[in-house]
Amino acid sequence: MKMTFRWYGEGDTIPLAYIRQIPGMSGVVTAVYDVPVGAVWPIERILRLKSLCDKNGLAMEVIESVPVHEDIKLGKPARDGYIEAYRQNILNLAQVGVRCICYNFMPVFDWLRTDLRQENADGSTALSYVHETLTKLDPKALRLPGWDESYTQKELAGLLDEYGGVSREKLFQNLVYFLEAVMPVLDKTGIDMAIHPDDPPWDMFGLPRIITGGDSYDRLFAAVKNPHNGLTFCTGSLGAGRFNDLPTLAKRYASRIYFAHIRQLRLSGERDFTESGHLTAAGSLDIYGVVKALVENGFDGYVRPDHGRNIWGEDGKPGYGLYDRALGAAYLNGLFEAIEKRGV
Ligand code: DNO
């Protein structure tokens, strides 16, 4: 296992000099953030990130994300040009030692929450989701402070209309088309692609979501058998679906999990949840069971603590402050060490 930390590049308020001080931190997970989706990342920008990581003794082996252009997800004629750019990005990233690329195939929106600063009894704040509140929002006017906003209001409205004709089946076929097209470049470079599950794992505003649990994975691996077609196992995204048994999934897919995002949720209603500290005891997900299943089934990939709470007065980017994620990393390091050494 290699413990990593998400770092939002030079715009991040958390310096690499702090990240390197977290015990057991091997590297960061980052991306070039200010290039439009679908474009080739200038090589000098990649090299700049790499040299900053080198200077701080941190590896840069995982990219999260190289985003997939909507035309690829929609299956529009322009997709081939965007796929070519994606292939070029893979080739360029391979040159600086990248081993794994995290991406998602969610239409229009990435992760969705209804509150980014829900206050907990202990005074910390965390992201939360109430399904009924979400269904009342107007997707065309969606604006959440601090949330990953990829589109202007106008683009958003146009895109939502375009998805009107795209079924889950069509979206899945478009994913397969994309993956088939990038596999040769992955074979050549040895890079693994790791798809992030949909967060939360159900359709949103009538938009199809297709990476939601075990059935999706079986289908995905049956369609694209190449081992470079792999997973980002995100406990929080999958775990929001009560239908997902995380230790069982971790066990079943361990050999295809190249990257694990580990975080905790407190489930409330059928589809409602609040994010919490990483400990198993802090929420509804069996974090210990997941780590145990990963270790016992030969997982040897990258791990990162995922969304933390805002604690100790920190006013961090929602989900991405320093303190609680550092605590999460320390806890996860302890779990991995204990489980790994048990067999020694
Ligand atoms: C949220 C993240 C996601 C993730 C992308 C991967 O905090 O886990 O935004 O980076 O879905 O493509």
CSV table of C-alpha atoms and ligand atoms in Angstrom, one decimal:
chain,number,residue,atom,x,y,z
A,1,MET,CA,0.0,0.0,0.0
A,2,LYS,CA,1.2,3.5,-0.7
A,3,MET,CA,-0.4,6.3,1.4
A,4,THR,CA,-1.1,9.4,-0.6
A,5,PHE,CA,-2.9,12.8,0.0
A,6,ARG,CA,-4.9,14.8,-2.5
A,7,TRP,CA,-3.3,18.1,-3.3
A,8,TYR,CA,-5.0,20.8,-5.4
A,9,GLY,CA,-1.8,22.1,-6.9
A,10,GLU,CA,-0.3,25.5,-6.3
A,11,GLY,CA,-3.7,27.0,-5.6
A,12,ASP,CA,-4.1,24.7,-2.6
A,13,THR,CA,-3.9,26.4,0.8
A,14,ILE,CA,-2.2,23.3,2.1
A,15,PRO,CA,1.5,23.4,1.3
A,16,LEU,CA,3.4,20.3,0.2
A,17,ALA,CA,5.8,21.1,3.1
A,18,TYR,CA,3.0,20.2,5.5
A,19,ILE,CA,1.8,17.2,3.6
A,20,ARG,CA,5.2,15.6,3.8
A,21,GLN,CA,5.1,15.8,7.6
A,22,ILE,CA,2.2,13.5,7.8
A,23,PRO,CA,3.6,10.1,9.0
A,24,GLY,CA,3.9,7.5,6.3
A,25,MET,CA,3.0,9.9,3.4
A,26,SER,CA,4.5,8.6,0.2
A,27,GLY,CA,3.1,11.0,-2.3
A,28,VAL,CA,0.4,13.3,-3.5
A,29,VAL,CA,-2.5,12.8,-5.9
A,30,THR,CA,-3.0,15.9,-8.1
A,31,ALA,CA,-3.9,17.3,-11.5
A,32,VAL,CA,-3.4,20.2,-13.8
A,33,TYR,CA,-6.6,22.1,-12.8
A,34,ASP,CA,-6.8,25.2,-15.0
A,35,VAL,CA,-6.8,23.6,-18.5
A,36,PRO,CA,-10.3,23.2,-20.0
A,37,VAL,CA,-11.7,19.7,-19.9
A,38,GLY,CA,-10.7,17.8,-23.0
A,39,ALA,CA,-7.5,19.7,-23.8
A,40,VAL,CA,-4.0,18.3,-23.7
A,41,TRP,CA,-2.2,19.4,-20.6
A,42,PRO,CA,0.9,21.4,-21.5
A,43,ILE,CA,4.0,19.3,-20.6
A,44,GLU,CA,5.6,22.2,-18.8
A,45,ARG,CA,2.7,22.3,-16.4
A,46,ILE,CA,3.0,18.6,-15.6
A,47,LEU,CA,6.8,19.0,-15.2
A,48,ARG,CA,6.2,21.9,-12.8
A,49,LEU,CA,4.0,19.8,-10.6
A,50,LYS,CA,6.4,17.0,-10.7
A,51,SER,CA,9.4,19.2,-9.7
A,52,LEU,CA,7.5,20.7,-6.8
A,53,CYS,CA,6.7,17.2,-5.5
A,54,ASP,CA,10.3,16.1,-6.0
A,55,LYS,CA,11.5,19.0,-4.0
A,56,ASN,CA,9.3,17.9,-1.1
A,57,GLY,CA,10.2,14.3,-1.3
A,58,LEU,CA,6.7,13.3,-2.4
A,59,ALA,CA,5.9,11.0,-5.3
A,60,MET,CA,3.5,12.0,-8.0
A,61,GLU,CA,2.3,8.6,-9.3
A,62,VAL,CA,-1.5,9.1,-9.2
A,63,ILE,CA,-3.5,11.7,-11.1
A,64,GLU,CA,-7.0,12.6,-10.0
A,65,SER,CA,-8.5,13.3,-12.4
A,66,VAL,CA,-7.9,13.5,-16.0
A,67,PRO,CA,-11.5,14.5,-16.7
A,68,VAL,CA,-13.5,13.0,-19.5
A,69,HIS,CA,-15.1,15.5,-21.9
A,70,GLU,CA,-18.9,15.4,-22.0
A,71,ASP,CA,-18.8,14.7,-25.7
A,72,ILE,CA,-17.2,11.3,-25.0
A,73,LYS,CA,-19.9,10.5,-22.4
A,74,LEU,CA,-22.6,11.7,-24.8
A,75,GLY,CA,-21.0,9.7,-27.7
A,76,LYS,CA,-21.0,12.7,-30.0
A,77,PRO,CA,-18.9,12.8,-33.2
A,78,ALA,CA,-16.4,15.1,-31.6
A,79,ARG,CA,-15.5,12.4,-29.1
A,80,ASP,CA,-12.7,10.9,-31.2
A,81,GLY,CA,-10.8,14.2,-31.1
A,82,TYR,CA,-11.2,14.3,-27.3
A,83,ILE,CA,-10.1,10.7,-27.0
A,84,GLU,CA,-7.0,11.5,-29.0
A,85,ALA,CA,-6.2,14.3,-26.5
A,86,TYR,CA,-6.8,11.9,-23.6
A,87,ARG,CA,-4.4,9.4,-25.1
A,88,GLN,CA,-1.8,12.2,-25.5
A,89,ASN,CA,-2.3,13.1,-21.8
A,90,ILE,CA,-1.7,9.5,-20.8
A,91,LEU,CA,1.5,9.4,-22.9
A,92,ASN,CA,2.7,12.7,-21.3
A,93,LEU,CA,1.9,11.6,-17.8
A,94,ALA,CA,3.8,8.4,-18.3
A,95,GLN,CA,6.9,10.3,-19.0
A,96,VAL,CA,7.0,11.8,-15.5
A,97,GLY,CA,6.4,8.4,-13.8
A,98,VAL,CA,2.6,8.5,-13.3
A,99,ARG,CA,1.3,5.0,-12.7
A,100,CYS,CA,-2.5,5.5,-12.1
A,101,ILE,CA,-5.2,7.8,-13.5
A,102,CYS,CA,-8.4,8.3,-11.6
A,103,TYR,CA,-11.4,9.4,-13.6
A,104,ASN,CA,-15.2,9.2,-13.5
A,105,PHE,CA,-18.0,8.8,-16.0
A,106,MET,CA,-20.7,10.7,-14.3
A,107,PRO,CA,-22.8,12.9,-16.6
A,108,VAL,CA,-22.4,16.7,-15.9
A,109,PHE,CA,-22.1,16.6,-12.2
A,110,ASP,CA,-19.3,15.1,-10.1
A,111,TRP,CA,-20.1,14.4,-6.4
A,112,LEU,CA,-23.2,16.0,-5.1
A,113,ARG,CA,-24.1,17.1,-1.5
A,114,THR,CA,-26.8,19.3,-0.1
A,115,ASP,CA,-24.8,20.9,2.7
A,116,LEU,CA,-21.0,21.5,2.7
A,117,ARG,CA,-20.8,22.6,6.3
A,118,GLN,CA,-23.2,20.7,8.4
A,119,GLU,CA,-22.4,21.3,12.0
A,120,ASN,CA,-21.9,18.2,14.2
A,121,ALA,CA,-22.5,17.9,17.9
A,122,ASP,CA,-18.7,18.3,18.6
A,123,GLY,CA,-18.5,21.6,16.7
A,124,SER,CA,-16.8,20.1,13.6
A,125,THR,CA,-18.4,20.5,10.2
A,126,ALA,CA,-18.8,18.0,7.4
A,127,LEU,CA,-20.5,17.4,4.0
A,128,SER,CA,-24.0,16.0,4.1
A,129,TYR,CA,-26.7,14.8,1.7
A,130,VAL,CA,-30.4,14.8,2.1
A,131,HIS,CA,-32.1,13.2,-0.9
A,132,GLU,CA,-35.4,15.1,-0.6
A,133,THR,CA,-33.5,18.4,-0.5
A,134,LEU,CA,-31.6,17.5,-3.6
A,135,THR,CA,-34.6,16.5,-5.6
A,136,LYS,CA,-36.0,20.0,-4.9
A,137,LEU,CA,-33.0,21.8,-6.4
A,138,ASP,CA,-33.1,23.0,-10.0
A,139,PRO,CA,-30.1,21.3,-11.7
A,140,LYS,CA,-29.9,24.1,-14.3
A,141,ALA,CA,-29.3,26.7,-11.6
A,142,LEU,CA,-27.1,24.5,-9.3
A,143,ARG,CA,-24.6,26.5,-7.4
A,144,LEU,CA,-22.9,25.3,-4.2
A,145,PRO,CA,-20.1,27.3,-2.7
A,146,GLY,CA,-16.8,25.3,-2.7
A,147,TRP,CA,-18.2,22.5,-4.8
A,148,ASP,CA,-16.4,21.4,-8.0
A,149,GLU,CA,-18.0,23.6,-10.6
A,150,SER,CA,-17.1,22.6,-14.1
A,151,TYR,CA,-19.6,24.5,-16.2
A,152,THR,CA,-21.1,27.9,-16.6
A,153,GLN,CA,-24.8,28.2,-16.1
A,154,LYS,CA,-25.4,28.3,-19.8
A,155,GLU,CA,-23.3,25.3,-20.5
A,156,LEU,CA,-25.1,23.4,-17.7
A,157,ALA,CA,-28.5,24.0,-19.2
A,158,GLY,CA,-27.4,22.9,-22.7
A,159,LEU,CA,-25.7,19.8,-21.4
A,160,LEU,CA,-28.7,18.7,-19.3
A,161,ASP,CA,-30.9,19.0,-22.4
A,162,GLU,CA,-28.4,16.9,-24.4
A,163,TYR,CA,-28.5,14.1,-21.9
A,164,GLY,CA,-32.2,13.8,-22.4
A,165,GLY,CA,-31.6,11.2,-25.1
A,166,VAL,CA,-28.9,9.2,-23.3
A,167,SER,CA,-30.0,6.1,-21.5
A,168,ARG,CA,-27.9,4.1,-19.0
A,169,GLU,CA,-27.2,1.5,-21.7
A,170,LYS,CA,-26.0,4.2,-24.1
A,171,LEU,CA,-23.8,5.8,-21.5
A,172,PHE,CA,-22.3,2.4,-20.7
A,173,GLN,CA,-21.6,1.7,-24.4
A,174,ASN,CA,-19.9,5.1,-24.6
A,175,LEU,CA,-17.7,4.2,-21.6
A,176,VAL,CA,-16.7,1.0,-23.3
A,177,TYR,CA,-15.9,2.9,-26.5
A,178,PHE,CA,-13.7,5.3,-24.6
A,179,LEU,CA,-11.9,2.5,-22.7
A,180,GLU,CA,-11.3,0.4,-25.8
A,181,ALA,CA,-9.7,3.4,-27.4
A,182,VAL,CA,-7.3,4.2,-24.6
A,183,MET,CA,-6.3,0.6,-23.8
A,184,PRO,CA,-3.4,0.5,-26.3
A,185,VAL,CA,-1.8,3.5,-24.8
A,186,LEU,CA,-2.2,1.9,-21.3
A,187,ASP,CA,-0.6,-1.3,-22.6
A,188,LYS,CA,2.3,0.8,-24.0
A,189,THR,CA,2.9,2.9,-20.8
A,190,GLY,CA,1.8,0.5,-18.1
A,191,ILE,CA,-0.5,3.1,-16.6
A,192,ASP,CA,-3.7,1.9,-14.9
A,193,MET,CA,-7.1,3.6,-15.3
A,194,ALA,CA,-9.2,3.6,-12.2
A,195,ILE,CA,-12.8,4.6,-12.5
A,196,HIS,CA,-14.3,6.4,-9.6
A,197,PRO,CA,-17.8,5.3,-8.6
A,198,ASP,CA,-20.8,7.6,-9.0
A,199,ASP,CA,-21.3,9.7,-5.9
A,200,PRO,CA,-23.9,9.1,-4.6
A,201,PRO,CA,-24.5,5.9,-6.5
A,202,TRP,CA,-27.9,6.5,-8.1
A,203,ASP,CA,-29.4,8.6,-11.0
A,204,MET,CA,-29.4,12.3,-10.3
A,205,PHE,CA,-31.9,14.7,-11.8
A,206,GLY,CA,-32.8,12.1,-14.4
A,207,LEU,CA,-29.2,11.8,-15.5
A,208,PRO,CA,-28.1,8.2,-15.8
A,209,ARG,CA,-25.4,6.9,-13.4
A,210,ILE,CA,-23.8,3.6,-14.2
A,211,ILE,CA,-20.9,2.9,-11.8
A,212,THR,CA,-22.8,2.2,-8.6
A,213,GLY,CA,-21.7,-1.2,-7.2
A,214,GLY,CA,-21.0,-4.9,-7.9
A,215,ASP,CA,-23.2,-5.4,-10.9
A,216,SER,CA,-21.6,-2.4,-12.6
A,217,TYR,CA,-18.1,-3.8,-12.0
A,218,ASP,CA,-19.0,-7.2,-13.3
A,219,ARG,CA,-20.4,-5.6,-16.5
A,220,LEU,CA,-17.4,-3.3,-16.9
A,221,PHE,CA,-14.8,-6.1,-16.6
A,222,ALA,CA,-16.8,-8.4,-18.9
A,223,ALA,CA,-16.8,-5.7,-21.5
A,224,VAL,CA,-13.2,-4.5,-21.2
A,225,LYS,CA,-11.0,-7.3,-19.9
A,226,ASN,CA,-7.7,-5.6,-20.1
A,227,PRO,CA,-6.3,-5.5,-16.5
A,228,HIS,CA,-5.4,-1.8,-17.0
A,229,ASN,CA,-9.2,-1.2,-16.8
A,230,GLY,CA,-9.5,-0.9,-13.0
A,231,LEU,CA,-11.2,0.8,-10.1
A,232,THR,CA,-10.9,3.6,-7.6
A,233,PHE,CA,-12.6,2.0,-4.6
A,234,CYS,CA,-14.3,4.9,-2.9
A,235,THR,CA,-15.9,3.7,0.3
A,236,GLY,CA,-17.9,6.9,0.8
A,237,SER,CA,-19.4,6.9,-2.7
A,238,LEU,CA,-20.3,3.2,-2.8
A,239,GLY,CA,-21.2,3.1,0.9
A,240,ALA,CA,-24.0,5.7,0.5
A,241,GLY,CA,-25.9,2.9,-1.3
A,242,ARG,CA,-27.2,0.6,1.4
A,243,PHE,CA,-27.2,-2.1,-1.2
A,244,ASN,CA,-23.4,-2.2,-1.3
A,245,ASP,CA,-21.6,-4.5,1.2
A,246,LEU,CA,-18.2,-2.9,1.2
A,247,PRO,CA,-15.9,-5.7,2.6
A,248,THR,CA,-17.5,-8.1,0.1
A,249,LEU,CA,-16.9,-5.8,-2.8
A,250,ALA,CA,-13.3,-5.0,-1.6
A,251,LYS,CA,-12.7,-8.8,-1.5
A,252,ARG,CA,-14.3,-9.5,-4.8
A,253,TYR,CA,-12.5,-6.8,-6.8
A,254,ALA,CA,-9.2,-6.4,-4.9
A,255,SER,CA,-7.1,-7.4,-7.8
A,256,ARG,CA,-8.6,-4.7,-10.0
A,257,ILE,CA,-8.5,-1.9,-7.3
A,258,TYR,CA,-5.6,0.3,-8.0
A,259,PHE,CA,-6.6,3.2,-5.8
A,260,ALA,CA,-8.7,3.4,-2.7
A,261,HIS,CA,-10.4,6.4,-1.3
A,262,ILE,CA,-11.2,5.6,2.3
A,263,ARG,CA,-13.7,7.6,4.3
A,264,GLN,CA,-16.6,7.2,6.7
A,265,LEU,CA,-20.3,8.1,6.5
A,266,ARG,CA,-23.2,8.1,9.0
A,267,LEU,CA,-26.2,6.9,7.1
A,268,SER,CA,-29.6,8.2,8.3
A,269,GLY,CA,-32.6,8.0,6.0
A,270,GLU,CA,-32.7,5.5,3.1
A,271,ARG,CA,-30.5,7.8,1.0
A,272,ASP,CA,-29.3,10.4,3.5
A,273,PHE,CA,-25.9,10.7,5.1
A,274,THR,CA,-23.4,12.9,6.8
A,275,GLU,CA,-19.6,12.4,6.4
A,276,SER,CA,-17.7,11.8,9.6
A,277,GLY,CA,-14.2,11.0,10.9
A,278,HIS,CA,-12.5,8.0,9.4
A,279,LEU,CA,-12.8,5.5,12.3
A,280,THR,CA,-15.1,2.6,12.0
A,281,ALA,CA,-16.7,3.6,15.2
A,282,ALA,CA,-17.5,7.1,13.8
A,283,GLY,CA,-20.1,6.0,11.3
A,284,SER,CA,-22.0,3.2,9.5
A,285,LEU,CA,-19.3,1.8,7.2
A,286,ASP,CA,-17.0,-1.0,8.2
A,287,ILE,CA,-13.7,0.7,7.5
A,288,TYR,CA,-11.7,-2.0,9.3
A,289,GLY,CA,-13.5,-4.7,7.3
A,290,VAL,CA,-12.7,-3.0,4.1
A,291,VAL,CA,-9.0,-2.6,4.9
A,292,LYS,CA,-8.9,-6.3,6.1
A,293,ALA,CA,-10.5,-7.4,2.9
A,294,LEU,CA,-8.1,-5.4,0.8
A,295,VAL,CA,-5.0,-6.7,2.6
A,296,GLU,CA,-6.1,-10.3,2.7
A,297,ASN,CA,-6.8,-10.3,-1.0
A,298,GLY,CA,-3.5,-8.9,-2.2
A,299,PHE,CA,-4.3,-5.2,-2.7
A,300,ASP,CA,-1.1,-3.4,-3.4
A,301,GLY,CA,-2.3,0.0,-4.7
A,302,TYR,CA,-2.5,3.6,-3.7
A,303,VAL,CA,-4.7,4.7,-0.8
A,304,ARG,CA,-5.8,8.2,0.3
A,305,PRO,CA,-7.8,9.3,3.2
A,306,ASP,CA,-10.8,10.9,1.7
A,307,HIS,CA,-13.0,13.8,2.8
A,308,GLY,CA,-12.3,14.9,6.3
A,309,ARG,CA,-14.4,17.2,8.5
A,310,ASN,CA,-13.3,20.7,9.3
A,311,ILE,CA,-11.9,20.6,12.8
A,312,TRP,CA,-9.7,22.7,15.1
A,313,GLY,CA,-11.0,25.9,13.6
A,314,GLU,CA,-9.6,25.1,10.2
A,315,ASP,CA,-11.6,26.7,7.3
A,316,GLY,CA,-10.6,24.3,4.7
A,317,LYS,CA,-12.0,23.5,1.3
A,318,PRO,CA,-15.0,21.4,2.1
A,319,GLY,CA,-13.8,17.8,2.5
A,320,TYR,CA,-10.2,18.7,1.8
A,321,GLY,CA,-8.8,20.4,4.9
A,322,LEU,CA,-5.5,19.3,6.4
A,323,TYR,CA,-6.2,18.2,9.9
A,324,ASP,CA,-8.9,15.6,9.7
A,325,ARG,CA,-7.5,14.0,6.6
A,326,ALA,CA,-4.1,13.8,8.3
A,327,LEU,CA,-5.8,12.0,11.3
A,328,GLY,CA,-7.5,9.7,8.7
A,329,ALA,CA,-4.2,8.8,7.2
A,330,ALA,CA,-2.7,8.1,10.6
A,331,TYR,CA,-5.7,5.8,11.4
A,332,LEU,CA,-5.5,4.0,8.1
A,333,ASN,CA,-1.7,3.5,8.4
A,334,GLY,CA,-2.4,1.9,11.8
A,335,LEU,CA,-5.1,-0.4,10.4
A,336,PHE,CA,-2.9,-1.5,7.4
A,337,GLU,CA,0.1,-2.1,9.6
A,338,ALA,CA,-1.8,-4.1,12.2
A,339,ILE,CA,-3.6,-6.3,9.6
A,340,GLU,CA,-0.5,-6.8,7.5
A,341,LYS,CA,1.6,-7.9,10.5
A,342,ARG,CA,-1.0,-10.2,11.9
A,343,GLY,CA,0.1,-12.9,9.5
A,344,VAL,CA,3.8,-12.4,10.1
B,1,DNO,C1,-14.6,14.1,-4.5
B,1,DNO,C2,-13.8,13.2,-5.3
B,1,DNO,C3,-14.3,13.2,-6.7
B,1,DNO,C4,-13.3,12.5,-7.6
B,1,DNO,C5,-13.7,12.4,-9.0
B,1,DNO,C6,-12.8,11.4,-9.8
B,1,DNO,O1,-14.2,14.5,-3.5
B,1,DNO,O2,-13.7,11.9,-4.8
B,1,DNO,O3,-14.4,14.5,-7.1
B,1,DNO,O4,-12.1,13.2,-7.6
B,1,DNO,O5,-15.0,11.9,-9.1
B,1,DNO,O6,-12.9,11.6,-11.1
